[in-house]
Short mmCIF file of C-alpha atoms in Angstrom, two decimals:
data_model
loop_
_atom_site.label_atom_id
_atom_site.label_comp_id
_atom_site.label_asym_id
_atom_site.label_seq_id
_atom_site.Cartn_x
_atom_site.Cartn_y
_atom_site.Cartn_z
CA UNK A 164 10.30 79.00 -35.72
CA UNK A 165 10.45 81.75 -38.32
CA UNK A 166 8.15 84.67 -37.63
CA UNK A 167 4.90 84.21 -39.54
CA UNK A 168 3.81 87.44 -41.21
CA UNK A 169 0.18 86.47 -41.79
CA UNK A 170 -2.30 88.03 -39.34
CA UNK A 171 -4.16 84.71 -39.16
CA UNK A 172 -3.78 82.40 -36.18
CA UNK A 173 -0.92 79.93 -36.23
CA UNK A 174 -2.09 76.59 -37.62
CA UNK A 175 -2.29 73.44 -35.44
CA UNK A 176 0.62 71.88 -37.35
CA UNK A 177 2.76 74.94 -36.66
CA UNK A 178 1.69 74.89 -33.02
CA UNK A 179 2.87 71.29 -32.72
CA UNK A 180 6.35 72.30 -33.92
CA UNK A 181 6.31 75.35 -31.68
CA UNK A 182 5.43 73.31 -28.59
CA UNK A 183 8.05 70.70 -29.50
CA UNK A 184 10.73 73.40 -29.51
CA UNK A 185 9.32 74.95 -26.35
CA UNK A 186 9.65 71.56 -24.66
CA UNK A 187 13.34 71.49 -25.54
CA UNK A 188 13.81 74.97 -24.10
CA UNK A 189 11.97 74.13 -20.88
CA UNK A 190 13.82 70.85 -20.35
CA UNK A 191 17.19 72.63 -20.68
CA UNK A 192 16.35 75.71 -18.62
CA UNK A 193 18.83 76.58 -15.84
CA UNK A 194 17.82 75.15 -12.47
CA UNK A 195 17.44 78.50 -10.71
CA UNK A 196 15.11 79.77 -13.43
CA UNK A 197 12.98 76.64 -13.33
CA UNK A 198 12.67 76.92 -9.54
CA UNK A 199 11.75 80.62 -9.53
CA UNK A 200 9.27 80.39 -12.39
CA UNK A 201 7.67 77.27 -10.89
CA UNK A 202 7.13 79.00 -7.54
CA UNK A 203 5.59 81.92 -9.41
CA UNK A 204 3.16 79.60 -11.22
CA UNK A 205 1.99 78.21 -7.88
CA UNK A 206 1.49 81.77 -6.66
CA UNK A 207 -0.44 82.78 -9.79
CA UNK A 208 -2.77 79.76 -9.65
CA UNK A 209 -3.41 80.61 -6.00
CA UNK A 210 -4.30 84.20 -6.89
CA UNK A 211 -6.88 82.85 -9.32
CA UNK A 212 -8.18 80.59 -6.55
CA UNK A 213 -8.50 83.49 -4.11
CA UNK A 214 -10.48 85.41 -6.73
CA UNK A 215 -12.64 82.31 -7.29
CA UNK A 216 -13.55 82.05 -3.61
CA UNK A 217 -14.54 85.71 -3.39
CA UNK A 218 -16.63 85.53 -6.57
CA UNK A 219 -18.64 82.54 -5.32
CA UNK A 220 -18.89 83.44 -1.63
CA UNK A 221 -22.55 83.29 -0.65
CA UNK A 222 -23.65 82.37 -4.19
CA UNK A 223 -27.25 81.11 -4.08
CA UNK A 224 -28.07 81.16 -7.76
CA UNK A 225 -28.03 78.45 -10.41
CA UNK A 226 -25.31 75.83 -9.97
CA UNK A 227 -24.30 76.04 -13.61
CA UNK A 228 -24.12 79.83 -13.70
CA UNK A 229 -22.05 79.81 -10.52
CA UNK A 230 -19.63 77.27 -11.95
CA UNK A 231 -19.18 79.30 -15.12
CA UNK A 232 -18.66 82.49 -13.10
CA UNK A 233 -16.03 80.70 -11.00
CA UNK A 234 -14.33 79.46 -14.13
CA UNK A 235 -14.21 82.90 -15.67
CA UNK A 236 -12.53 84.52 -12.67
CA UNK A 237 -10.14 81.57 -12.23
CA UNK A 238 -8.71 82.52 -15.64
CA UNK A 239 -6.72 85.15 -13.75
CA UNK A 240 -4.18 82.54 -12.62
CA UNK A 241 -3.59 81.01 -16.04
CA UNK A 242 -3.50 84.42 -17.73
CA UNK A 243 -0.78 85.57 -15.33
CA UNK A 244 1.21 82.42 -16.07
CA UNK A 245 0.83 82.76 -19.82
CA UNK A 246 1.60 86.47 -20.06
CA UNK A 247 4.09 87.02 -17.23
CA UNK A 248 6.10 83.85 -17.70
CA UNK A 249 5.95 80.94 -15.28
CA UNK A 250 6.36 77.16 -15.31
CA UNK A 251 3.18 75.18 -14.57
CA UNK A 252 3.36 71.41 -14.16
CA UNK A 253 0.09 70.69 -15.96
CA UNK A 254 1.10 72.68 -19.03
CA UNK A 255 4.55 71.11 -18.99
CA UNK A 256 3.06 67.65 -19.50
CA UNK A 257 3.22 68.67 -23.18
CA UNK A 258 6.98 68.03 -22.97
CA UNK A 259 5.89 64.55 -24.03
CA UNK A 260 5.95 65.85 -27.60
CA UNK A 261 9.63 66.78 -27.45
CA UNK A 262 10.37 63.44 -25.76
CA UNK A 263 8.73 61.25 -28.41
CA UNK A 264 10.43 63.37 -31.07
CA UNK A 265 13.71 62.46 -29.32
CA UNK A 266 14.59 66.12 -28.86
CA UNK A 267 14.88 65.51 -25.10
CA UNK A 268 15.32 62.36 -23.06
CA UNK A 269 12.56 60.81 -20.97
CA UNK A 270 14.79 61.46 -17.96
CA UNK A 271 14.92 65.19 -18.70
CA UNK A 272 11.17 65.28 -19.15
CA UNK A 273 10.48 63.55 -15.84
CA UNK A 274 13.07 65.72 -14.07
CA UNK A 275 11.31 68.84 -15.33
CA UNK A 276 7.91 67.51 -14.27
CA UNK A 277 9.17 66.65 -10.77
CA UNK A 278 10.90 70.00 -10.23
CA UNK A 279 8.04 72.09 -11.55
CA UNK A 280 5.38 70.09 -9.65
CA UNK A 281 7.31 70.40 -6.37
CA UNK A 282 8.00 74.13 -6.65
CA UNK A 283 4.48 74.86 -7.89
CA UNK A 284 3.49 73.35 -4.55
CA UNK A 285 5.93 75.59 -2.70
CA UNK A 286 4.34 78.64 -4.33
CA UNK A 287 0.83 77.42 -3.55
CA UNK A 288 1.63 76.70 0.11
CA UNK A 289 3.26 80.11 0.50
CA UNK A 290 0.01 81.65 -0.71
CA UNK A 291 -2.01 79.43 1.65
CA UNK A 292 -0.04 80.91 4.54
CA UNK A 293 -0.42 84.44 3.22
CA UNK A 294 -4.17 84.17 2.58
CA UNK A 295 -4.72 82.66 6.02
CA UNK A 296 -2.60 85.31 7.75
CA UNK A 297 -4.52 88.00 5.88
CA UNK A 298 -7.79 86.43 7.11
CA UNK A 299 -9.08 86.35 3.55
CA UNK A 300 -11.50 83.61 4.66
CA UNK A 301 -13.41 86.08 6.88
CA UNK A 302 -14.65 88.03 3.85
CA UNK A 303 -18.40 88.52 3.65
CA UNK A 304 -18.80 87.68 7.32
CA UNK A 305 -17.20 84.28 6.79
CA UNK A 306 -18.94 83.43 3.50
CA UNK A 307 -15.57 83.21 1.76
CA UNK A 308 -14.41 80.74 4.40
CA UNK A 309 -17.53 78.62 3.95
CA UNK A 310 -16.78 78.37 0.23
CA UNK A 311 -13.17 77.44 1.01
CA UNK A 312 -14.38 74.65 3.32
CA UNK A 313 -16.97 73.41 0.84
CA UNK A 314 -14.53 73.20 -2.09
CA UNK A 315 -11.65 71.74 -0.08
CA UNK A 316 -13.74 69.16 1.79
CA UNK A 317 -15.52 68.03 -1.36
CA UNK A 318 -12.23 67.48 -3.19
CA UNK A 319 -10.53 65.77 -0.24
CA UNK A 320 -13.41 63.32 0.21
CA UNK A 321 -13.54 62.05 -3.38
CA UNK A 322 -12.52 58.43 -4.13
CA UNK A 323 -9.19 57.73 -5.87
CA UNK A 324 -10.77 56.66 -9.16
CA UNK A 325 -13.00 59.71 -9.38
CA UNK A 326 -10.09 62.07 -8.72
CA UNK A 327 -7.98 60.27 -11.32
CA UNK A 328 -10.69 60.55 -13.98
CA UNK A 329 -11.32 64.19 -13.12
CA UNK A 330 -7.57 64.80 -13.25
CA UNK A 331 -7.53 63.53 -16.82
CA UNK A 332 -10.40 65.82 -17.75
CA UNK A 333 -8.78 68.79 -16.04
CA UNK A 334 -5.59 68.57 -18.02
CA UNK A 335 -7.31 67.89 -21.30
CA UNK A 336 -8.95 71.27 -20.77
CA UNK A 337 -5.77 72.98 -19.55
CA UNK A 338 -3.41 71.70 -22.24
CA UNK A 339 -5.97 72.49 -24.93
CA UNK A 340 -5.98 76.01 -23.48
CA UNK A 341 -2.18 76.06 -23.86
CA UNK A 342 -2.55 74.79 -27.43
CA UNK A 343 -5.19 77.41 -28.28
CA UNK A 344 -3.20 80.18 -26.56
CA UNK A 345 -0.18 79.24 -28.69
CA UNK A 346 -2.14 80.01 -31.85
CA UNK A 347 -2.45 83.69 -31.03
CA UNK A 348 -0.15 86.52 -32.11
CA UNK A 349 -1.36 89.28 -29.81
CA UNK A 350 -2.19 89.47 -26.11
CA UNK A 351 -5.89 89.73 -26.96
CA UNK A 352 -5.71 86.68 -29.25
CA UNK A 353 -3.96 84.59 -26.64
CA UNK A 354 -6.23 85.43 -23.72
CA UNK A 355 -9.39 85.07 -25.80
CA UNK A 356 -8.27 81.63 -26.98
CA UNK A 357 -7.72 80.28 -23.46
CA UNK A 358 -10.81 81.66 -21.69
CA UNK A 359 -13.30 79.00 -22.75
CA UNK A 360 -11.09 75.93 -22.07
CA UNK A 361 -10.07 77.22 -18.63
CA UNK A 362 -13.64 78.19 -17.78
CA UNK A 363 -14.76 74.73 -18.88
CA UNK A 364 -12.13 73.04 -16.72
CA UNK A 365 -13.27 74.84 -13.57
CA UNK A 366 -16.98 74.66 -14.36
CA UNK A 367 -16.79 70.89 -14.89
CA UNK A 368 -15.44 70.34 -11.37
CA UNK A 369 -12.25 68.70 -12.61
CA UNK A 370 -9.18 68.06 -10.44
CA UNK A 371 -6.08 70.16 -11.08
CA UNK A 372 -3.20 69.01 -8.89
CA UNK A 373 -1.60 72.44 -8.51
CA UNK A 374 -4.86 74.24 -7.75
CA UNK A 375 -5.57 71.52 -5.18
CA UNK A 376 -2.26 72.36 -3.50
CA UNK A 377 -3.96 75.64 -2.59
CA UNK A 378 -7.61 74.59 -2.22
CA UNK A 379 -7.19 71.72 0.24
CA UNK A 380 -4.41 73.05 2.53
CA UNK A 381 -6.23 76.37 2.78
CA UNK A 382 -9.41 74.54 3.77
CA UNK A 383 -7.47 72.52 6.36
CA UNK A 384 -6.37 75.76 8.02
CA UNK A 385 -9.82 77.33 7.82
CA UNK A 386 -11.26 74.22 9.49
CA UNK A 387 -9.44 75.31 12.67
CA UNK A 388 -11.36 78.61 12.80
CA UNK A 389 -14.86 79.56 13.91
CA UNK A 390 -15.97 79.46 10.27
CA UNK A 391 -16.18 75.66 10.55
CA UNK A 392 -19.03 76.02 13.07
CA UNK A 393 -21.05 78.54 11.06
CA UNK A 394 -24.41 77.57 9.55
CA UNK A 395 -23.76 76.21 6.07
CA UNK A 396 -20.40 74.59 6.88
CA UNK A 397 -20.08 71.12 5.26
CA UNK A 398 -20.04 69.32 8.63
CA UNK A 399 -20.43 65.86 7.11
CA UNK A 400 -17.28 66.29 4.99
CA UNK A 401 -14.96 68.11 7.38
CA UNK A 402 -13.43 64.77 8.43
CA UNK A 403 -11.60 64.75 5.07
CA UNK A 404 -9.76 68.00 5.77
CA UNK A 405 -6.46 66.61 7.00
CA UNK A 406 -3.04 66.08 5.45
CA UNK A 407 -3.60 62.38 4.81
CA UNK A 408 -6.66 63.07 2.65
CA UNK A 409 -4.76 65.89 0.93
CA UNK A 410 -2.02 63.47 -0.18
CA UNK A 411 -4.66 60.90 -1.14
CA UNK A 412 -6.19 63.49 -3.46
CA UNK A 413 -2.90 64.81 -4.81
CA UNK A 414 -1.61 61.44 -6.04
CA UNK A 415 -4.50 60.54 -8.38
CA UNK A 416 -4.96 64.17 -9.44
CA UNK A 417 -1.30 64.34 -10.50
CA UNK A 418 -1.40 61.00 -12.31
CA UNK A 419 -4.62 61.98 -14.06
CA UNK A 420 -3.13 65.33 -15.09
CA UNK A 421 -0.17 63.49 -16.66
CA UNK A 422 -2.44 61.15 -18.61
CA UNK A 423 -4.71 63.98 -19.75
CA UNK A 424 -1.94 66.31 -20.87
CA UNK A 425 0.91 64.06 -21.98
CA UNK A 426 -1.17 61.34 -23.62
CA UNK A 427 -4.65 62.58 -24.51
CA UNK A 428 -3.44 65.91 -25.90
CA UNK A 429 0.34 65.81 -26.36
CA UNK A 430 0.71 62.42 -28.00
CA UNK A 431 -2.51 62.72 -29.96
CA UNK A 432 -1.37 65.96 -31.60
CA UNK A 433 2.12 64.51 -32.05
CA UNK A 434 0.60 61.58 -33.96
CA UNK A 435 -1.54 63.93 -36.04
CA UNK A 436 1.14 66.42 -37.05
CA UNK A 437 4.67 65.21 -36.28
CA UNK A 438 4.69 61.41 -36.46
CA UNK A 439 6.46 60.17 -39.59
CA UNK A 440 7.15 63.75 -40.70
CA UNK A 441 10.59 64.24 -42.30
CA UNK A 442 13.15 65.02 -39.60
CA UNK A 443 14.30 68.62 -39.53
CA UNK A 444 18.02 69.12 -39.47
CA UNK A 445 19.67 70.86 -36.53
CA UNK A 446 20.70 73.67 -38.88
CA UNK A 447 17.10 74.02 -39.99
CA UNK A 448 15.91 74.16 -36.39
CA UNK A 449 18.35 76.93 -35.58
CA UNK A 450 17.30 78.86 -38.64
CA UNK A 451 13.58 78.46 -37.83
#
């Protein structure tokens, strides 16, 4: 797109075209770059999760205030992705716009989703191992570990349908954050635009598949420590902290994230701003 000289935020119609072109770029990115940037996104989301656990360790105040506080600090992960450059599966569900515009094939879209999802998981699991080796869970005399167990066990014990619905909600929030972030022209604009949607996603207790690749495996490891026997441990839910329940959570969370991002946000904005619009020539696209 041509550089817009106005200091005002980019309009939603311009954002739709911008994200369409970004989808083309992402779908055609060299394999090594996709892999590296996807691992980094998993790492960045995990850093936000680590911050989240520390912020809420031992929290005894209002549930709502605690959820908002957790959401605010979790913004670290998405801010690192947005500003430092990384490929996050949930944000990449917006490739649906480029696909319905026939700028990329459905096969390329799905290939990108699969690669990014898998290597986001690699990054998250690397951080699980690092956080566990660093004994991050012992912070506050084990209060951090208790929060890890509580969050992981709660997520792993949810029914399929609930996780699926929460997965939709999660990626409505996240992709709207991507959309809002794309309207900004400065670092301050971009971060300010994404804070409320990301905070809302976390505060609402929604299910983000990539965050869950850190939350639940980390809790599974912490379950094997003395923290699991401390007063306040979620004894009645610890049964769910195993790899079978992790996979059972990951499947509906991933499917819900696809529906929330690709359909509820991507295709809705495509219909609003790009559907039946005059096709832009390839020369025009290169000039833009």
